[in-house]
Tab-separated table of C-alpha atoms in Angstrom:
chain	number	residue	atom	x	y	z
A	1	MET	CA	-33.008	59.098	-45.229
A	2	ALA	CA	-35.622	58.239	-42.361
A	3	LYS	CA	-35.106	53.993	-43.571
A	4	LYS	CA	-31.334	54.335	-43.310
A	5	ASN	CA	-31.280	56.029	-39.713
A	6	TYR	CA	-33.760	53.403	-38.620
A	7	ASN	CA	-31.200	50.533	-40.264
A	8	MET	CA	-28.647	52.539	-38.457
A	9	LEU	CA	-30.293	52.096	-35.168
A	10	ILE	CA	-31.058	48.464	-35.726
A	11	GLY	CA	-27.431	47.648	-36.239
A	12	VAL	CA	-26.261	49.549	-33.229
A	13	ALA	CA	-28.538	48.027	-31.270
A	14	ALA	CA	-27.753	44.616	-32.842
A	15	LEU	CA	-24.186	45.347	-32.123
A	16	VAL	CA	-24.803	46.698	-27.931
A	17	ALA	CA	-26.729	42.976	-27.831
A	18	ILE	CA	-23.835	41.344	-28.949
A	19	VAL	CA	-20.964	42.859	-27.158
A	20	LEU	CA	-23.599	42.500	-23.379
A	21	THR	CA	-23.956	38.718	-24.624
A	22	ILE	CA	-20.028	38.613	-25.014
A	23	SER	CA	-19.672	40.178	-22.014
A	24	ILE	CA	-21.890	38.157	-19.563
A	25	VAL	CA	-20.621	35.034	-21.186
A	26	GLY	CA	-17.054	35.982	-20.502
A	27	TYR	CA	-17.776	36.881	-17.059
A	28	ILE	CA	-19.563	33.859	-16.266
A	29	VAL	CA	-16.895	31.807	-17.697
A	30	SER	CA	-13.752	33.933	-15.997
A	31	ARG	CA	-15.317	34.399	-12.632
A	32	PRO	CA	-13.612	32.308	-9.787
A	33	LYS	CA	-15.182	28.867	-9.229
A	34	PRO	CA	-16.259	27.669	-5.550
A	35	ILE	CA	-14.024	24.555	-4.547
A	36	ILE	CA	-16.139	22.087	-3.087
A	37	ILE	CA	-14.480	20.647	0.216
A	38	GLN	CA	-15.724	17.362	1.633
A	39	GLY	CA	-15.703	16.819	5.248
A	40	GLU	CA	-16.981	14.726	8.013
A	41	ALA	CA	-18.522	14.727	11.675
A	42	GLU	CA	-17.029	13.022	14.403
A	43	ALA	CA	-17.786	12.789	18.037
A	44	THR	CA	-15.696	11.866	21.130
A	45	GLU	CA	-15.856	7.972	21.691
A	46	TYR	CA	-15.156	5.717	24.788
A	47	ARG	CA	-14.086	2.337	24.489
A	48	ILE	CA	-15.722	0.028	27.394
A	49	SER	CA	-13.073	-2.893	28.543
A	50	GLY	CA	-12.446	-4.744	31.671
A	51	LYS	CA	-9.741	-5.073	34.209
A	52	VAL	CA	-10.248	-8.827	34.692
A	53	PRO	CA	-10.967	-12.004	32.194
A	54	GLY	CA	-14.015	-13.819	31.337
A	55	ARG	CA	-17.095	-14.588	29.076
A	56	VAL	CA	-19.726	-12.111	28.233
A	57	GLU	CA	-22.534	-12.922	30.397
A	58	GLU	CA	-25.051	-10.120	29.255
A	59	PHE	CA	-25.099	-6.964	27.692
A	60	ARG	CA	-27.609	-4.291	28.679
A	61	GLY	CA	-27.945	-2.479	25.638
A	62	VAL	CA	-27.725	-2.689	21.690
A	63	GLU	CA	-25.906	-0.869	19.083
A	64	GLY	CA	-27.655	2.268	18.636
A	65	SER	CA	-29.107	2.521	22.238
A	66	GLN	CA	-28.890	6.070	24.477
A	67	VAL	CA	-26.956	5.346	27.438
A	68	HIS	CA	-26.346	7.668	30.381
A	69	LYS	CA	-23.077	7.882	32.732
A	70	GLY	CA	-23.134	5.055	35.053
A	71	ASP	CA	-25.458	2.970	33.402
A	72	THR	CA	-24.595	-0.924	33.562
A	73	LEU	CA	-23.652	-1.954	30.359
A	74	VAL	CA	-21.555	-5.493	30.243
A	75	ILE	CA	-21.565	-8.459	33.011
A	76	ILE	CA	-18.705	-10.605	32.893
A	77	ASP	CA	-18.502	-13.962	34.261
A	78	SER	CA	-15.289	-14.503	35.518
A	79	PRO	CA	-14.460	-18.012	37.522
A	80	GLU	CA	-11.215	-16.686	38.096
A	81	ILE	CA	-12.415	-13.832	40.524
A	82	ARG	CA	-14.839	-16.595	42.114
A	83	SER	CA	-11.794	-18.506	42.895
A	84	LYS	CA	-9.973	-15.867	44.042
A	85	ILE	CA	-12.107	-14.658	46.287
A	86	ALA	CA	-12.731	-18.133	47.954
A	87	GLU	CA	-8.932	-18.290	48.090
A	88	ALA	CA	-8.533	-15.126	49.527
A	89	ASN	CA	-11.168	-16.045	51.885
A	90	ALA	CA	-9.584	-19.262	53.166
A	91	ALA	CA	-5.990	-17.474	53.439
A	92	LYS	CA	-7.873	-14.796	55.680
A	93	ALA	CA	-9.165	-17.628	57.887
A	94	ALA	CA	-5.945	-19.291	58.209
A	95	ALA	CA	-4.283	-16.537	58.994
A	96	VAL	CA	-6.368	-15.224	62.046
A	97	ALA	CA	-6.402	-18.948	63.321
A	98	GLN	CA	-2.442	-18.730	63.269
A	99	LYS	CA	-2.862	-14.951	65.204
A	100	ASP	CA	-5.211	-16.681	67.633
A	101	LYS	CA	-3.086	-19.856	68.093
A	102	ALA	CA	0.342	-17.279	68.747
A	103	LEU	CA	-2.146	-15.033	71.171
A	104	ASN	CA	-3.482	-17.831	73.104
A	105	GLY	CA	-0.554	-20.168	73.433
A	106	ALA	CA	-0.867	-23.983	71.985
A	107	ARG	CA	-3.353	-26.506	73.918
A	108	SER	CA	-1.638	-29.952	75.153
A	109	GLU	CA	-3.700	-31.522	72.209
A	110	GLN	CA	-2.123	-29.428	69.880
A	111	ILE	CA	1.519	-30.233	71.722
A	112	THR	CA	0.812	-33.945	71.457
A	113	GLY	CA	-0.260	-33.323	67.836
A	114	ALA	CA	2.836	-31.238	66.700
A	115	TYR	CA	5.070	-34.146	68.407
A	116	GLU	CA	2.927	-37.294	66.245
A	117	LEU	CA	3.499	-35.160	62.945
A	118	TRP	CA	7.128	-34.248	64.021
A	119	GLN	CA	7.640	-37.988	64.897
A	120	LYS	CA	5.917	-39.309	61.360
A	121	ALA	CA	8.371	-36.798	59.410
A	122	LEU	CA	11.416	-38.289	60.792
A	123	VAL	CA	10.076	-41.865	60.071
A	124	GLY	CA	9.605	-40.345	56.251
A	125	GLU	CA	12.790	-38.586	56.472
A	126	GLU	CA	14.411	-42.211	57.569
A	127	VAL	CA	12.539	-44.112	54.490
A	128	MET	CA	13.716	-41.472	51.976
A	129	ARG	CA	16.846	-41.563	53.289
A	130	LYS	CA	17.659	-45.237	52.861
A	131	SER	CA	15.892	-44.942	49.700
A	132	TYR	CA	18.489	-42.289	48.440
A	133	GLU	CA	21.330	-44.217	49.399
A	134	ARG	CA	20.252	-47.138	47.175
A	135	MET	CA	19.609	-44.966	44.476
A	136	VAL	CA	22.979	-43.285	44.638
A	137	GLN	CA	24.617	-46.916	44.216
A	138	LEU	CA	22.746	-47.720	41.476
A	139	HIS	CA	23.427	-44.414	39.820
A	140	ASN	CA	26.946	-45.057	40.552
A	141	GLN	CA	26.581	-48.467	38.567
A	142	LYS	CA	24.777	-46.912	35.604
A	143	VAL	CA	21.611	-48.816	36.157
A	144	VAL	CA	19.269	-45.739	37.105
A	145	SER	CA	18.971	-42.656	35.048
A	146	ASP	CA	20.015	-39.283	36.252
A	147	GLN	CA	16.716	-37.787	36.072
A	148	LYS	CA	15.326	-40.610	38.544
A	149	PHE	CA	18.504	-40.133	40.845
A	150	ASP	CA	17.556	-36.306	40.903
A	151	GLU	CA	13.998	-37.262	41.800
A	152	ALA	CA	14.942	-39.361	44.819
A	153	GLU	CA	17.960	-36.629	45.702
A	154	ALA	CA	14.804	-34.007	45.481
A	155	GLN	CA	12.407	-36.297	47.621
A	156	TYR	CA	15.059	-36.887	50.135
A	157	LYS	CA	15.587	-33.314	50.850
A	158	ALA	CA	12.060	-32.594	50.495
A	159	ALA	CA	11.824	-35.292	53.854
A	160	VAL	CA	14.391	-33.776	55.290
A	161	ALA	CA	12.866	-30.181	55.441
A	162	THR	CA	9.443	-31.644	56.438
A	163	ALA	CA	11.010	-33.100	59.425
A	164	LYS	CA	12.765	-30.148	60.272
A	165	ALA	CA	9.749	-27.821	59.701
A	166	ALA	CA	7.381	-30.279	62.146
A	167	GLU	CA	10.346	-30.431	65.060
A	168	SER	CA	10.387	-26.674	64.790
A	169	GLN	CA	6.278	-26.615	64.950
A	170	TYR	CA	6.551	-28.849	68.127
A	171	GLU	CA	9.163	-26.495	69.646
A	172	MET	CA	6.782	-23.533	69.362
A	173	ALA	CA	4.017	-25.274	70.362
A	174	VAL	CA	5.883	-26.364	73.795
A	175	ASN	CA	7.799	-22.921	73.910
A	176	GLY	CA	5.147	-21.004	72.722
A	177	ALA	CA	4.993	-17.924	70.372
A	178	ARG	CA	7.635	-15.438	70.504
A	179	LYS	CA	6.454	-11.555	70.884
A	180	GLU	CA	8.289	-11.377	66.982
A	181	ASP	CA	5.956	-14.471	65.998
A	182	LYS	CA	2.584	-12.719	67.727
A	183	ASP	CA	3.625	-9.754	65.727
A	184	ALA	CA	4.076	-11.610	62.324
A	185	ALA	CA	1.132	-13.628	62.992
A	186	ILE	CA	-1.136	-10.322	63.103
A	187	ALA	CA	0.852	-8.895	60.401
A	188	LEU	CA	-0.353	-11.845	58.419
A	189	VAL	CA	-4.341	-11.142	59.472
A	190	GLU	CA	-3.737	-7.326	57.970
A	191	ARG	CA	-2.225	-9.053	54.993
A	192	ALA	CA	-4.863	-11.223	54.404
A	193	ASN	CA	-7.399	-8.587	54.842
A	194	ALA	CA	-5.613	-6.670	52.387
A	195	ALA	CA	-5.724	-9.425	49.937
A	196	VAL	CA	-9.876	-10.211	50.498
A	197	GLU	CA	-10.266	-6.155	50.078
A	198	LEU	CA	-8.083	-6.398	46.679
A	199	VAL	CA	-9.946	-9.434	45.271
A	200	ASN	CA	-13.440	-7.943	46.466
A	201	SER	CA	-12.464	-5.057	44.348
A	202	TYR	CA	-12.405	-6.698	41.181
A	203	LEU	CA	-16.046	-7.725	41.734
A	204	ASP	CA	-16.673	-3.881	40.453
A	205	GLU	CA	-14.965	-4.799	37.391
A	206	ILE	CA	-17.337	-7.515	36.345
A	207	ARG	CA	-20.188	-4.595	36.047
A	208	LEU	CA	-18.776	-2.331	33.312
A	209	THR	CA	-20.442	0.999	33.479
A	210	SER	CA	-20.724	3.597	30.949
A	211	PRO	CA	-17.969	6.730	31.513
A	212	ALA	CA	-20.227	9.154	29.382
A	213	ASP	CA	-23.739	9.852	27.800
A	214	GLY	CA	-24.167	9.050	24.173
A	215	ILE	CA	-24.653	6.003	22.496
A	216	ILE	CA	-23.808	2.838	22.113
A	217	SER	CA	-21.816	2.858	18.482
A	218	ASP	CA	-20.016	-0.441	18.555
A	219	ILE	CA	-20.315	-3.725	20.172
A	220	TYR	CA	-17.324	-6.475	19.407
A	221	PRO	CA	-17.711	-9.710	21.180
A	222	LYS	CA	-21.039	-12.064	21.434
A	223	VAL	CA	-22.497	-12.941	24.469
A	224	GLY	CA	-20.410	-16.336	25.762
A	225	GLU	CA	-17.592	-15.066	23.766
A	226	LEU	CA	-14.075	-14.681	25.908
A	227	VAL	CA	-12.595	-11.478	26.325
A	228	GLY	CA	-9.437	-10.712	27.895
A	229	GLN	CA	-8.021	-7.993	30.062
A	230	GLY	CA	-8.350	-4.647	28.406
A	231	SER	CA	-9.803	-6.148	25.611
A	232	PRO	CA	-12.275	-3.416	23.902
A	233	ILE	CA	-16.111	-4.479	24.369
A	234	MET	CA	-18.258	-1.860	23.425
A	235	THR	CA	-17.176	1.852	22.202
A	236	ILE	CA	-19.745	4.664	23.750
A	237	GLN	CA	-20.168	7.932	21.420
A	238	ASP	CA	-20.635	10.978	23.450
A	239	LEU	CA	-22.857	13.192	20.853
A	240	SER	CA	-22.631	15.990	23.238
A	241	ASP	CA	-19.129	16.712	22.125
A	242	MET	CA	-18.796	16.929	18.059
A	243	TRP	CA	-17.120	18.781	15.461
A	244	PHE	CA	-16.405	18.717	11.748
A	245	THR	CA	-13.114	17.339	10.433
A	246	PHE	CA	-11.492	18.667	6.911
A	247	ASN	CA	-8.485	17.622	5.093
A	248	ILE	CA	-7.548	20.940	3.417
A	249	ARG	CA	-4.739	21.081	1.057
A	250	GLU	CA	-2.735	24.410	2.020
A	251	ASP	CA	-2.973	26.615	-0.884
A	252	ARG	CA	-6.561	26.497	-0.544
A	253	LEU	CA	-6.415	27.510	3.242
A	254	LYS	CA	-6.355	31.068	2.122
A	255	GLY	CA	-4.988	32.737	5.629
A	256	MET	CA	-7.724	30.023	7.651
A	257	GLN	CA	-6.351	30.350	11.481
A	258	ASN	CA	-8.530	29.236	14.780
A	259	GLY	CA	-11.353	31.187	15.568
A	260	ASP	CA	-12.251	31.834	11.976
A	261	LYS	CA	-16.015	31.092	11.087
A	262	LEU	CA	-17.183	28.594	8.785
A	263	THR	CA	-20.597	27.733	7.051
A	264	LEU	CA	-21.315	24.269	6.367
A	265	THR	CA	-23.727	22.217	4.406
A	266	ILE	CA	-24.940	18.935	5.814
A	267	PRO	CA	-26.738	16.915	3.047
A	268	ALA	CA	-28.331	14.455	5.213
A	269	LEU	CA	-30.206	17.103	7.497
A	270	ASN	CA	-31.564	18.564	3.897
A	271	ASN	CA	-28.656	20.705	3.208
A	272	ARG	CA	-28.765	22.467	6.788
A	273	GLU	CA	-26.359	24.975	7.037
A	274	VAL	CA	-24.505	25.431	10.677
A	275	THR	CA	-21.913	27.400	11.489
A	276	ALA	CA	-18.789	25.892	13.097
A	277	THR	CA	-15.638	27.898	14.530
A	278	VAL	CA	-12.071	26.581	13.739
A	279	TYR	CA	-10.618	25.219	16.821
A	280	TYR	CA	-7.579	23.316	15.656
A	281	LEU	CA	-5.304	23.488	12.229
A	282	ALA	CA	-2.154	21.176	11.812
A	283	ALA	CA	-0.424	19.843	8.732
A	284	ARG	CA	-0.964	16.040	8.544
A	285	GLU	CA	1.640	13.834	7.705
A	286	SER	CA	3.976	13.384	4.698
A	287	TYR	CA	2.155	10.787	3.025
A	288	ALA	CA	-0.844	12.796	2.854
A	289	THR	CA	1.742	16.073	0.547
A	290	TRP	CA	0.176	16.666	-2.880
A	291	LYS	CA	2.962	15.964	-5.462
A	292	ALA	CA	3.693	18.439	-8.378
A	293	THR	CA	2.896	16.678	-11.715
A	294	ARG	CA	4.973	19.264	-13.321
A	295	GLU	CA	8.773	20.935	-12.552
A	296	ILE	CA	7.531	24.350	-13.699
A	297	GLY	CA	4.590	26.080	-12.345
A	298	GLU	CA	3.734	23.789	-9.969
A	299	PHE	CA	4.763	22.890	-6.154
A	300	ASP	CA	4.093	20.288	-3.728
A	301	THR	CA	1.738	21.073	-1.195
A	302	ARG	CA	1.352	19.738	2.389
A	303	THR	CA	-2.607	18.894	3.322
A	304	PHE	CA	-3.858	19.847	6.652
A	305	GLU	CA	-6.471	18.717	8.795
A	306	VAL	CA	-8.800	21.575	10.070
A	307	ARG	CA	-11.413	20.828	12.502
A	308	ALA	CA	-14.132	23.333	13.646
A	309	ARG	CA	-16.883	22.712	16.389
A	310	PRO	CA	-20.540	23.853	15.766
A	311	ASP	CA	-21.497	27.072	17.304
A	312	SER	CA	-25.053	25.359	18.601
A	313	PRO	CA	-26.102	22.047	19.015
A	314	VAL	CA	-26.999	20.577	15.971
A	315	GLU	CA	-30.179	18.304	16.085
A	316	GLY	CA	-29.858	15.424	14.148
A	317	LEU	CA	-25.949	15.407	13.450
A	318	ARG	CA	-24.541	11.595	13.928
A	319	PRO	CA	-20.695	10.955	13.288
A	320	GLY	CA	-19.482	10.371	9.824
A	321	MET	CA	-22.359	12.397	8.449
A	322	SER	CA	-20.707	14.961	5.465
A	323	ALA	CA	-20.364	18.368	5.712
A	324	ILE	CA	-19.838	20.548	2.554
A	325	MET	CA	-17.902	23.776	2.557
A	326	ASN	CA	-17.528	25.766	-0.478
A	327	VAL	CA	-14.000	27.743	-0.703
A	328	MET	CA	-13.182	30.270	-4.041
A	329	GLU	CA	-10.465	29.455	-5.784
């Protein structure tokens, strides 16, 4: 009887062990599995570009360099700006001279010179008139082409206009400048001053500075290469303004909304765990929709872009690093 009871106890214990084993295995197999969602870190980027075309003369920094707001990053050599500055200064000098002449009146030497220029222009007009009349006869006889005739006609008209302008200059020298002319001369000087200031302002555009603290992530041209107006030259990443971006299928959002806290793992930082707060959640474009593969039991699901900002600065975090988020099925 004792042996029989012993065997019965052994059997019951074995049965209990089998039941427990099956229960444990069933729990492990049937329990919800976490879904791994991978995102990446991003940061605000600034494109450095210039208002004036030219060649890159110097870079004051390399990719990966730490920069601060206001630091000079690029120097551009622009011959066009130099020529425009010289042109503006010359125009200003001419306008000032014109104003002085209008206010002070013409000297006798100037009157004589204006008269001589007028007479010279009249002689030129007479020569071009005769040449034009001969060209008319030849053109009527089909001896010269239309192009040659048009050129002769244009030269004659230009000579007439030059003579009239010279005559006007002479009369102005004799009669002196009117009040309107004086006002116009003063206005020309003011206009020339504004042009000089405008051109000088472009000098600031040949030295490009950083708009924020950050690092140089990309440099596009090489030293000596030509860059156009508005062409991007380098990119600055502001590491003080970073966030994580995830693309999540809508059936895995689990009611996620702005303000939710996320626990993330950063593999590149020895699987460091960080907390982040969701601040942006929006559906992606239609191309990111997950299409159902079966007509029954499945449905099309949209993909949502979720952005979360770290609750505190993460030392060593760089744009492009992966961030892992676990979501239960």
